[in-house]
Amino acid sequence: MVEKLEAIANQFCINATIKSISTLQSGHINDTYLVTTNTSDSFVLQKLNSYVFKDVIGLIDNKIKVAQLISKNIESKHLNILSTQFYKAKNGNFYVKGDDNEYWNLQNYIPNAITFDKVPNTEVVFEAGKLYGSFIALTNNATALEIKETLKDFHSVPFRLEQFKEALENASQARKEEAQKEIDFVLEHQLEMSKIDALKNANTFPIRITHNDTKLSNILFDKCNKGLAVIDLDTVMPEIVHFDFGDSVRSICSNAEEDNDDFESLEIQLDYYKAYCKGYAKSTKKLLSKTEIKYLPLGVKTIIYIMGLRFLTDFLNNDKYYKTKYATHNLVRAKNQFALVNSVIKNNSEITAITNNAFGLEDIS
């Protein structure tokens, strides 16, 4: 295996001798490796999952264009953050196609950086908000780049509801009975959770270049816990900001992991939400419209609902998509996310007030 990895890596223009290749424990979709050399430079070699990503060439093209744009804008604005950089292969492409028809790309490894799987404090949350907000600001002039939608309907509630209803129709009676409360929850809230899509389809919001996987572990921090770089550009696509914003809040501001089964205690931590909003607004308040800001809280609620819906759908489908550790794992995940939706509903007034305050808006109800 090492020989194969070295053969792939040596097809890129790195001007160095490879010393070692080891597995990087990051991400659940692609295979990722750390390549060390006889120089001070190290690299990240990645095999892209062509089962999940049907348009791998489009995905790579998106990553290259966005990374280059961000790097250019960081330099022109003299910002103290970094950008992912990708390397060309000797064939002139930014990828190598292996014997197994899988695609590989190579990018820079940023040394002395740290990541967090769990939030340690509000300062880190603020930095996360500021950096994900910076991503939106730094890609704001990307309209001419022809960024592709490589995962169609990724955050579409109507599409996810279609998948859910098909799964429900074909599910076993036992699974339907076990998940009846969650099925009822989905149907009860489907109209409200489809509102963001309706507004998007009515051209209420501008389409921007968004990250679409805005979890905490996709940010690198320096040793002083300052935001250093946004990584993992596999899902960059044209989209509205509400799903990026909402997914960060879902993963960063929840008080528990998404498979925690203590549903009664699950909640959005408002001190973290306040910190995230402050950081995000610092980077985006001059960019986002009042209408975009008004619907950020609904974006939070909607993306959490989508994740719960996806887990529930997979449970009804006998767990075909997500890896599970026990029979009801996906159902527990769905219950967890719907409990989080209820926390957002319960705290909606305060969440709205925090959002308005962070963006310096008195009343946008």
mmCIF file of C-alpha atoms in Angstrom:
data_model
loop_
_atom_site.group_PDB
_atom_site.id
_atom_site.type_symbol
_atom_site.label_atom_id
_atom_site.label_comp_id
_atom_site.label_asym_id
_atom_site.label_seq_id
_atom_site.Cartn_x
_atom_site.Cartn_y
_atom_site.Cartn_z
ATOM 1 C CA MET A 1 0.000 0.000 0.000
ATOM 2 C CA VAL A 2 2.816 2.426 0.880
ATOM 3 C CA GLU A 3 4.471 1.789 -2.486
ATOM 4 C CA LYS A 4 1.205 2.597 -4.255
ATOM 5 C CA LEU A 5 0.772 5.830 -2.278
ATOM 6 C CA GLU A 6 4.341 6.863 -3.055
ATOM 7 C CA ALA A 7 3.778 6.170 -6.740
ATOM 8 C CA ILE A 8 0.670 8.391 -6.700
ATOM 9 C CA ALA A 9 2.362 11.196 -4.713
ATOM 10 C CA ASN A 10 5.427 11.182 -6.975
ATOM 11 C CA GLN A 11 3.217 12.050 -9.927
ATOM 12 C CA PHE A 12 2.687 15.531 -8.442
ATOM 13 C CA CYS A 13 5.104 18.452 -8.844
ATOM 14 C CA ILE A 14 6.531 18.669 -5.335
ATOM 15 C CA ASN A 15 10.303 18.836 -6.024
ATOM 16 C CA ALA A 16 11.143 16.761 -2.976
ATOM 17 C CA THR A 17 11.946 13.208 -1.969
ATOM 18 C CA ILE A 18 9.237 11.398 -0.026
ATOM 19 C CA LYS A 19 10.341 10.139 3.395
ATOM 20 C CA SER A 20 7.090 8.703 4.750
ATOM 21 C CA ILE A 21 3.334 8.489 4.191
ATOM 22 C CA SER A 22 0.925 7.990 7.084
ATOM 23 C CA THR A 23 -2.861 8.056 7.519
ATOM 24 C CA LEU A 24 -4.421 11.323 8.646
ATOM 25 C CA GLN A 25 -7.376 10.742 10.979
ATOM 26 C CA SER A 26 -9.700 13.359 9.546
ATOM 27 C CA GLY A 27 -12.938 13.082 7.591
ATOM 28 C CA HIS A 28 -15.371 10.205 7.034
ATOM 29 C CA ILE A 29 -15.680 10.181 3.253
ATOM 30 C CA ASN A 30 -12.263 10.449 1.612
ATOM 31 C CA ASP A 31 -8.981 8.635 2.343
ATOM 32 C CA THR A 32 -6.401 11.171 3.515
ATOM 33 C CA TYR A 33 -2.655 10.789 4.062
ATOM 34 C CA LEU A 34 0.224 12.919 5.363
ATOM 35 C CA VAL A 35 3.258 12.958 3.080
ATOM 36 C CA THR A 36 6.567 14.012 4.683
ATOM 37 C CA THR A 37 9.634 14.805 2.574
ATOM 38 C CA ASN A 38 13.337 15.545 2.861
ATOM 39 C CA THR A 39 12.467 19.261 2.955
ATOM 40 C CA SER A 40 10.554 21.327 5.500
ATOM 41 C CA ASP A 41 7.405 20.902 3.385
ATOM 42 C CA SER A 42 4.786 18.246 4.017
ATOM 43 C CA PHE A 43 1.699 17.541 1.959
ATOM 44 C CA VAL A 44 -1.812 16.107 2.243
ATOM 45 C CA LEU A 45 -2.608 13.379 -0.291
ATOM 46 C CA GLN A 46 -6.294 12.643 -0.702
ATOM 47 C CA LYS A 47 -8.274 9.982 -2.553
ATOM 48 C CA LEU A 48 -11.701 11.343 -3.433
ATOM 49 C CA ASN A 49 -14.762 9.159 -2.901
ATOM 50 C CA SER A 50 -16.318 8.802 -6.351
ATOM 51 C CA TYR A 51 -19.312 6.941 -4.889
ATOM 52 C CA VAL A 52 -20.375 10.000 -2.880
ATOM 53 C CA PHE A 53 -19.095 12.569 -5.369
ATOM 54 C CA LYS A 54 -20.344 11.651 -8.849
ATOM 55 C CA ASP A 55 -18.687 14.661 -10.528
ATOM 56 C CA VAL A 56 -15.161 14.348 -9.148
ATOM 57 C CA ILE A 57 -13.618 16.507 -11.881
ATOM 58 C CA GLY A 58 -16.142 19.257 -11.128
ATOM 59 C CA LEU A 59 -15.424 18.936 -7.423
ATOM 60 C CA ILE A 60 -11.661 19.301 -7.975
ATOM 61 C CA ASP A 61 -12.225 22.234 -10.330
ATOM 62 C CA ASN A 62 -14.371 23.927 -7.666
ATOM 63 C CA LYS A 63 -11.714 23.408 -5.000
ATOM 64 C CA ILE A 64 -8.898 24.796 -7.127
ATOM 65 C CA LYS A 65 -10.821 27.897 -8.192
ATOM 66 C CA VAL A 66 -12.060 28.707 -4.677
ATOM 67 C CA ALA A 67 -8.691 28.056 -3.021
ATOM 68 C CA GLN A 68 -6.908 30.276 -5.533
ATOM 69 C CA LEU A 69 -9.479 33.053 -5.112
ATOM 70 C CA ILE A 70 -9.253 32.923 -1.312
ATOM 71 C CA SER A 71 -5.449 32.979 -1.428
ATOM 72 C CA LYS A 72 -5.491 35.965 -3.771
ATOM 73 C CA ASN A 73 -7.942 37.902 -1.586
ATOM 74 C CA ILE A 74 -6.060 37.082 1.630
ATOM 75 C CA GLU A 75 -2.911 38.495 0.057
ATOM 76 C CA SER A 76 -4.597 41.630 -1.300
ATOM 77 C CA LYS A 77 -6.309 42.354 2.034
ATOM 78 C CA HIS A 78 -3.179 41.514 4.068
ATOM 79 C CA LEU A 79 -5.091 39.143 6.337
ATOM 80 C CA ASN A 80 -3.332 37.049 8.959
ATOM 81 C CA ILE A 81 -4.924 33.758 7.895
ATOM 82 C CA LEU A 82 -3.957 30.996 5.466
ATOM 83 C CA SER A 83 -5.497 29.210 2.498
ATOM 84 C CA THR A 84 -5.382 25.680 1.155
ATOM 85 C CA GLN A 85 -3.098 25.337 -1.867
ATOM 86 C CA PHE A 86 -3.263 22.552 -4.434
ATOM 87 C CA TYR A 87 -0.423 21.169 -6.558
ATOM 88 C CA LYS A 88 -0.460 20.215 -10.210
ATOM 89 C CA ALA A 89 0.422 16.739 -11.354
ATOM 90 C CA LYS A 90 3.147 16.236 -13.939
ATOM 91 C CA ASN A 91 0.413 15.626 -16.519
ATOM 92 C CA GLY A 92 -0.739 19.251 -16.081
ATOM 93 C CA ASN A 93 -3.939 18.444 -14.171
ATOM 94 C CA PHE A 94 -4.618 19.105 -10.505
ATOM 95 C CA TYR A 95 -5.343 15.407 -10.020
ATOM 96 C CA VAL A 96 -4.000 11.944 -10.707
ATOM 97 C CA LYS A 97 -6.266 9.110 -11.781
ATOM 98 C CA GLY A 98 -5.205 5.797 -10.241
ATOM 99 C CA ASP A 99 -5.365 2.297 -11.696
ATOM 100 C CA ASP A 100 -8.590 1.721 -9.760
ATOM 101 C CA ASN A 101 -10.198 4.746 -11.487
ATOM 102 C CA GLU A 102 -10.102 6.734 -8.248
ATOM 103 C CA TYR A 103 -9.006 10.356 -8.276
ATOM 104 C CA TRP A 104 -6.270 11.848 -6.090
ATOM 105 C CA ASN A 105 -5.237 15.411 -5.310
ATOM 106 C CA LEU A 106 -2.366 16.901 -3.325
ATOM 107 C CA GLN A 107 -2.431 20.006 -1.151
ATOM 108 C CA ASN A 108 -0.200 21.806 1.319
ATOM 109 C CA TYR A 109 0.026 20.650 4.912
ATOM 110 C CA ILE A 110 -0.182 23.532 7.394
ATOM 111 C CA PRO A 111 2.247 22.759 10.251
ATOM 112 C CA ASN A 112 1.825 23.622 13.929
ATOM 113 C CA ALA A 113 -1.950 23.918 13.540
ATOM 114 C CA ILE A 114 -4.503 22.392 15.881
ATOM 115 C CA THR A 115 -8.109 21.299 15.471
ATOM 116 C CA PHE A 116 -10.935 20.781 17.942
ATOM 117 C CA ASP A 117 -13.617 18.103 17.854
ATOM 118 C CA LYS A 118 -15.300 19.628 20.901
ATOM 119 C CA VAL A 119 -15.612 23.296 21.799
ATOM 120 C CA PRO A 120 -13.338 24.295 24.702
ATOM 121 C CA ASN A 121 -14.589 27.873 25.244
ATOM 122 C CA THR A 122 -16.435 30.858 23.748
ATOM 123 C CA GLU A 123 -13.195 32.349 22.401
ATOM 124 C CA VAL A 124 -12.761 29.400 20.035
ATOM 125 C CA VAL A 125 -16.431 29.669 19.013
ATOM 126 C CA PHE A 126 -15.938 33.370 18.211
ATOM 127 C CA GLU A 127 -12.887 32.540 16.082
ATOM 128 C CA ALA A 128 -14.840 29.821 14.269
ATOM 129 C CA GLY A 129 -17.616 32.274 13.452
ATOM 130 C CA LYS A 130 -15.145 34.886 12.273
ATOM 131 C CA LEU A 131 -13.307 32.422 10.013
ATOM 132 C CA TYR A 132 -16.420 30.886 8.444
ATOM 133 C CA GLY A 133 -17.724 34.426 7.941
ATOM 134 C CA SER A 134 -14.400 35.312 6.296
ATOM 135 C CA PHE A 135 -14.888 32.392 3.908
ATOM 136 C CA ILE A 136 -18.127 33.996 2.675
ATOM 137 C CA ALA A 137 -16.463 37.410 2.398
ATOM 138 C CA LEU A 138 -13.357 36.106 0.620
ATOM 139 C CA THR A 139 -15.398 34.256 -2.016
ATOM 140 C CA ASN A 140 -17.829 37.126 -2.583
ATOM 141 C CA ASN A 141 -16.309 38.013 -5.969
ATOM 142 C CA ALA A 142 -16.481 34.429 -7.291
ATOM 143 C CA THR A 143 -19.398 34.985 -9.666
ATOM 144 C CA ALA A 144 -17.281 34.614 -12.804
ATOM 145 C CA LEU A 145 -15.625 31.382 -11.713
ATOM 146 C CA GLU A 146 -18.458 29.043 -12.787
ATOM 147 C CA ILE A 147 -18.533 27.045 -9.571
ATOM 148 C CA LYS A 148 -20.629 23.893 -10.063
ATOM 149 C CA GLU A 149 -23.327 22.309 -7.906
ATOM 150 C CA THR A 150 -21.608 18.955 -7.397
ATOM 151 C CA LEU A 151 -24.131 17.618 -4.847
ATOM 152 C CA LYS A 152 -27.554 18.492 -6.219
ATOM 153 C CA ASP A 153 -30.253 19.367 -3.654
ATOM 154 C CA PHE A 154 -27.781 18.746 -0.822
ATOM 155 C CA HIS A 155 -29.693 20.999 1.607
ATOM 156 C CA SER A 156 -33.134 20.883 -0.028
ATOM 157 C CA VAL A 157 -35.936 20.097 2.429
ATOM 158 C CA PRO A 158 -38.433 19.149 -0.333
ATOM 159 C CA PHE A 159 -35.883 16.718 -1.793
ATOM 160 C CA ARG A 160 -35.110 15.211 1.630
ATOM 161 C CA LEU A 161 -38.843 14.904 2.317
ATOM 162 C CA GLU A 162 -39.295 12.990 -0.946
ATOM 163 C CA GLN A 163 -36.561 10.577 0.136
ATOM 164 C CA PHE A 164 -38.172 10.266 3.577
ATOM 165 C CA LYS A 165 -41.660 9.549 2.196
ATOM 166 C CA GLU A 166 -40.299 6.916 -0.172
ATOM 167 C CA ALA A 167 -38.436 5.288 2.723
ATOM 168 C CA LEU A 168 -41.576 5.459 4.866
ATOM 169 C CA GLU A 169 -43.619 3.731 2.173
ATOM 170 C CA ASN A 170 -41.109 0.880 1.932
ATOM 171 C CA ALA A 171 -40.122 0.584 5.606
ATOM 172 C CA SER A 172 -40.883 -2.432 7.758
ATOM 173 C CA GLN A 173 -43.836 -2.136 10.120
ATOM 174 C CA ALA A 174 -41.519 -2.688 13.079
ATOM 175 C CA ARG A 175 -39.269 0.246 12.164
ATOM 176 C CA LYS A 176 -42.234 2.514 11.461
ATOM 177 C CA GLU A 177 -43.749 1.738 14.857
ATOM 178 C CA GLU A 178 -40.440 2.308 16.611
ATOM 179 C CA ALA A 179 -40.000 5.677 14.900
ATOM 180 C CA GLN A 180 -43.636 6.858 14.988
ATOM 181 C CA LYS A 181 -42.976 9.853 17.236
ATOM 182 C CA GLU A 182 -40.179 11.071 14.968
ATOM 183 C CA ILE A 183 -42.268 10.470 11.842
ATOM 184 C CA ASP A 184 -45.009 12.627 13.344
ATOM 185 C CA PHE A 185 -42.442 15.322 14.162
ATOM 186 C CA VAL A 186 -41.252 15.444 10.551
ATOM 187 C CA LEU A 187 -44.763 15.781 9.192
ATOM 188 C CA GLU A 188 -45.790 18.357 11.796
ATOM 189 C CA HIS A 189 -42.926 20.716 10.899
ATOM 190 C CA GLN A 190 -42.516 20.087 7.180
ATOM 191 C CA LEU A 191 -44.223 23.292 6.018
ATOM 192 C CA GLU A 192 -42.196 25.622 8.233
ATOM 193 C CA MET A 193 -38.965 23.830 7.377
ATOM 194 C CA SER A 194 -39.665 24.198 3.655
ATOM 195 C CA LYS A 195 -39.878 27.998 3.929
ATOM 196 C CA ILE A 196 -36.166 28.648 3.346
ATOM 197 C CA ASP A 197 -36.337 26.649 0.102
ATOM 198 C CA ALA A 198 -39.417 28.556 -1.016
ATOM 199 C CA LEU A 199 -37.696 31.885 -0.340
ATOM 200 C CA LYS A 200 -34.571 30.711 -2.152
ATOM 201 C CA ASN A 201 -36.628 29.618 -5.172
ATOM 202 C CA ALA A 202 -38.304 33.043 -5.179
ATOM 203 C CA ASN A 203 -34.835 34.657 -5.460
ATOM 204 C CA THR A 204 -35.211 36.293 -2.039
ATOM 205 C CA PHE A 205 -31.553 35.617 -1.197
ATOM 206 C CA PRO A 206 -28.378 36.017 -3.268
ATOM 207 C CA ILE A 207 -26.575 32.820 -4.174
ATOM 208 C CA ARG A 208 -23.055 32.839 -2.759
ATOM 209 C CA ILE A 209 -20.130 30.429 -2.704
ATOM 210 C CA THR A 210 -20.507 28.438 0.507
ATOM 211 C CA HIS A 211 -18.496 25.713 2.239
ATOM 212 C CA ASN A 212 -21.349 23.284 3.061
ATOM 213 C CA ASP A 213 -19.508 21.349 5.783
ATOM 214 C CA THR A 214 -18.968 23.999 8.429
ATOM 215 C CA LYS A 215 -18.133 21.833 11.430
ATOM 216 C CA LEU A 216 -15.557 22.904 14.007
ATOM 217 C CA SER A 217 -13.000 20.304 12.901
ATOM 218 C CA ASN A 218 -12.780 21.926 9.455
ATOM 219 C CA ILE A 219 -11.051 24.951 10.972
ATOM 220 C CA LEU A 220 -7.363 25.078 11.838
ATOM 221 C CA PHE A 221 -6.280 27.141 14.844
ATOM 222 C CA ASP A 222 -2.850 28.370 15.878
ATOM 223 C CA LYS A 223 -1.310 27.652 19.293
ATOM 224 C CA CYS A 224 -3.064 30.729 20.729
ATOM 225 C CA ASN A 225 -6.462 29.411 19.547
ATOM 226 C CA LYS A 226 -6.782 32.036 16.837
ATOM 227 C CA GLY A 227 -8.497 30.958 13.616
ATOM 228 C CA LEU A 228 -5.885 30.073 11.014
ATOM 229 C CA ALA A 229 -7.559 28.461 7.989
ATOM 230 C CA VAL A 230 -10.735 26.839 6.670
ATOM 231 C CA ILE A 231 -9.982 23.391 5.252
ATOM 232 C CA ASP A 232 -11.832 20.585 3.433
ATOM 233 C CA LEU A 233 -13.189 22.319 0.342
ATOM 234 C CA ASP A 234 -14.783 19.193 -1.135
ATOM 235 C CA THR A 235 -18.324 20.541 -0.835
ATOM 236 C CA VAL A 236 -17.850 24.172 -1.920
ATOM 237 C CA MET A 237 -20.835 25.058 -4.091
ATOM 238 C CA PRO A 238 -23.215 27.895 -4.968
ATOM 239 C CA GLU A 239 -25.761 28.143 -2.140
ATOM 240 C CA ILE A 240 -27.404 30.563 0.310
ATOM 241 C CA VAL A 241 -25.579 31.447 3.543
ATOM 242 C CA HIS A 242 -28.272 30.099 5.860
ATOM 243 C CA PHE A 243 -27.206 26.473 5.636
ATOM 244 C CA ASP A 244 -23.515 27.192 6.291
ATOM 245 C CA PHE A 245 -24.431 29.384 9.240
ATOM 246 C CA GLY A 246 -26.995 26.921 10.560
ATOM 247 C CA ASP A 247 -24.765 23.864 10.264
ATOM 248 C CA SER A 248 -22.007 25.578 12.229
ATOM 249 C CA VAL A 249 -24.463 26.396 14.989
ATOM 250 C CA ARG A 250 -25.791 22.825 14.891
ATOM 251 C CA SER A 251 -22.364 21.278 15.362
ATOM 252 C CA ILE A 252 -20.600 23.935 17.446
ATOM 253 C CA CYS A 253 -23.331 25.256 19.733
ATOM 254 C CA SER A 254 -25.042 22.009 20.746
ATOM 255 C CA ASN A 255 -24.217 20.803 24.249
ATOM 256 C CA ALA A 256 -23.817 17.161 23.156
ATOM 257 C CA GLU A 257 -22.656 14.918 20.312
ATOM 258 C CA GLU A 258 -25.249 14.011 17.664
ATOM 259 C CA ASP A 259 -25.610 10.428 18.932
ATOM 260 C CA ASN A 260 -26.074 11.378 22.593
ATOM 261 C CA ASP A 261 -29.253 9.721 23.874
ATOM 262 C CA ASP A 262 -29.932 12.052 26.821
ATOM 263 C CA PHE A 263 -32.582 13.856 24.799
ATOM 264 C CA GLU A 264 -34.085 15.816 27.689
ATOM 265 C CA SER A 265 -30.826 17.670 28.321
ATOM 266 C CA LEU A 266 -30.040 18.534 24.696
ATOM 267 C CA GLU A 267 -29.984 22.241 23.920
ATOM 268 C CA ILE A 268 -28.428 25.048 21.947
ATOM 269 C CA GLN A 269 -25.955 26.803 24.232
ATOM 270 C CA LEU A 270 -26.879 30.448 23.931
ATOM 271 C CA ASP A 271 -23.495 31.742 25.140
ATOM 272 C CA TYR A 272 -21.869 29.812 22.283
ATOM 273 C CA TYR A 273 -24.510 31.047 19.843
ATOM 274 C CA LYS A 274 -23.805 34.629 20.915
ATOM 275 C CA ALA A 275 -20.058 34.138 20.445
ATOM 276 C CA TYR A 276 -20.515 32.527 17.027
ATOM 277 C CA CYS A 277 -22.851 35.297 15.857
ATOM 278 C CA LYS A 278 -20.371 37.968 16.962
ATOM 279 C CA GLY A 279 -17.548 36.320 15.052
ATOM 280 C CA TYR A 280 -19.654 35.694 11.951
ATOM 281 C CA ALA A 281 -21.028 39.242 11.951
ATOM 282 C CA LYS A 282 -17.538 40.698 12.301
ATOM 283 C CA SER A 283 -16.708 39.241 8.894
ATOM 284 C CA THR A 284 -20.073 39.545 7.130
ATOM 285 C CA LYS A 285 -22.176 42.410 8.534
ATOM 286 C CA LYS A 286 -21.186 44.716 5.652
ATOM 287 C CA LEU A 287 -21.923 41.992 3.141
ATOM 288 C CA LEU A 288 -25.186 40.293 4.121
ATOM 289 C CA SER A 289 -28.527 41.937 3.400
ATOM 290 C CA LYS A 290 -31.094 42.593 6.140
ATOM 291 C CA THR A 291 -33.283 39.905 4.608
ATOM 292 C CA GLU A 292 -30.479 37.334 4.761
ATOM 293 C CA ILE A 293 -29.835 38.211 8.406
ATOM 294 C CA LYS A 294 -33.529 38.042 9.262
ATOM 295 C CA TYR A 295 -33.711 34.385 8.226
ATOM 296 C CA LEU A 296 -30.453 33.174 9.815
ATOM 297 C CA PRO A 297 -32.309 31.772 12.875
ATOM 298 C CA LEU A 298 -34.685 29.862 10.586
ATOM 299 C CA GLY A 299 -31.619 28.551 8.765
ATOM 300 C CA VAL A 300 -30.388 27.101 12.069
ATOM 301 C CA LYS A 301 -33.693 25.366 12.709
ATOM 302 C CA THR A 302 -33.946 24.103 9.142
ATOM 303 C CA ILE A 303 -30.506 22.520 8.843
ATOM 304 C CA ILE A 304 -30.925 20.674 12.155
ATOM 305 C CA TYR A 305 -34.298 19.393 10.921
ATOM 306 C CA ILE A 306 -32.639 18.251 7.670
ATOM 307 C CA MET A 307 -30.006 16.260 9.546
ATOM 308 C CA GLY A 308 -32.625 14.629 11.761
ATOM 309 C CA LEU A 309 -34.675 13.865 8.668
ATOM 310 C CA ARG A 310 -31.679 12.240 6.944
ATOM 311 C CA PHE A 311 -30.921 10.064 9.972
ATOM 312 C CA LEU A 312 -34.574 9.032 10.259
ATOM 313 C CA THR A 313 -34.773 8.249 6.542
ATOM 314 C CA ASP A 314 -31.703 6.051 6.800
ATOM 315 C CA PHE A 315 -33.190 4.240 9.799
ATOM 316 C CA LEU A 316 -36.350 3.537 7.795
ATOM 317 C CA ASN A 317 -34.119 2.334 4.942
ATOM 318 C CA ASN A 318 -32.399 -0.190 7.234
ATOM 319 C CA ASP A 319 -29.254 1.930 7.661
ATOM 320 C CA LYS A 320 -27.868 1.966 4.130
ATOM 321 C CA TYR A 321 -26.018 5.301 4.182
ATOM 322 C CA TYR A 322 -24.582 6.138 7.604
ATOM 323 C CA LYS A 323 -22.311 3.785 9.497
ATOM 324 C CA THR A 324 -24.005 2.539 12.666
ATOM 325 C CA LYS A 325 -22.754 0.852 15.833
ATOM 326 C CA TYR A 326 -26.071 -0.653 16.969
ATOM 327 C CA ALA A 327 -29.573 -1.334 15.647
ATOM 328 C CA THR A 328 -31.199 1.979 16.624
ATOM 329 C CA HIS A 329 -28.158 4.227 16.153
ATOM 330 C CA ASN A 330 -29.720 6.270 13.337
ATOM 331 C CA LEU A 331 -32.986 6.588 15.237
ATOM 332 C CA VAL A 332 -31.087 7.895 18.278
ATOM 333 C CA ARG A 333 -29.339 10.419 16.008
ATOM 334 C CA ALA A 334 -32.716 11.536 14.620
ATOM 335 C CA LYS A 335 -34.195 11.906 18.121
ATOM 336 C CA ASN A 336 -31.105 13.895 19.112
ATOM 337 C CA GLN A 337 -31.447 16.341 16.218
ATOM 338 C CA PHE A 338 -35.199 16.804 16.703
ATOM 339 C CA ALA A 339 -34.583 17.526 20.401
ATOM 340 C CA LEU A 340 -32.148 20.205 19.238
ATOM 341 C CA VAL A 341 -34.804 21.619 16.885
ATOM 342 C CA ASN A 342 -37.138 21.880 19.870
ATOM 343 C CA SER A 343 -34.447 23.750 21.800
ATOM 344 C CA VAL A 344 -34.161 26.277 18.955
ATOM 345 C CA ILE A 345 -37.958 26.657 18.886
ATOM 346 C CA LYS A 346 -38.049 27.140 22.660
ATOM 347 C CA ASN A 347 -35.301 29.792 22.547
ATOM 348 C CA ASN A 348 -36.348 31.409 19.268
ATOM 349 C CA SER A 349 -36.966 34.886 20.709
ATOM 350 C CA GLU A 350 -33.582 35.015 22.399
ATOM 351 C CA ILE A 351 -31.804 33.562 19.371
ATOM 352 C CA THR A 352 -33.415 36.231 17.177
ATOM 353 C CA ALA A 353 -32.436 38.994 19.607
ATOM 354 C CA ILE A 354 -28.836 37.736 19.782
ATOM 355 C CA THR A 355 -28.651 37.649 15.975
ATOM 356 C CA ASN A 356 -30.026 41.174 15.594
ATOM 357 C CA ASN A 357 -27.675 42.505 18.240
ATOM 358 C CA ALA A 358 -24.609 40.858 16.689
ATOM 359 C CA PHE A 359 -25.361 42.424 13.308
ATOM 360 C CA GLY A 360 -26.259 45.803 14.817
ATOM 361 C CA LEU A 361 -29.897 45.684 13.776
ATOM 362 C CA GLU A 362 -32.596 46.884 16.146
ATOM 363 C CA ASP A 363 -35.624 45.101 14.692
ATOM 364 C CA ILE A 364 -35.889 43.033 11.555
ATOM 365 C CA SER A 365 -38.910 40.977 12.527
#
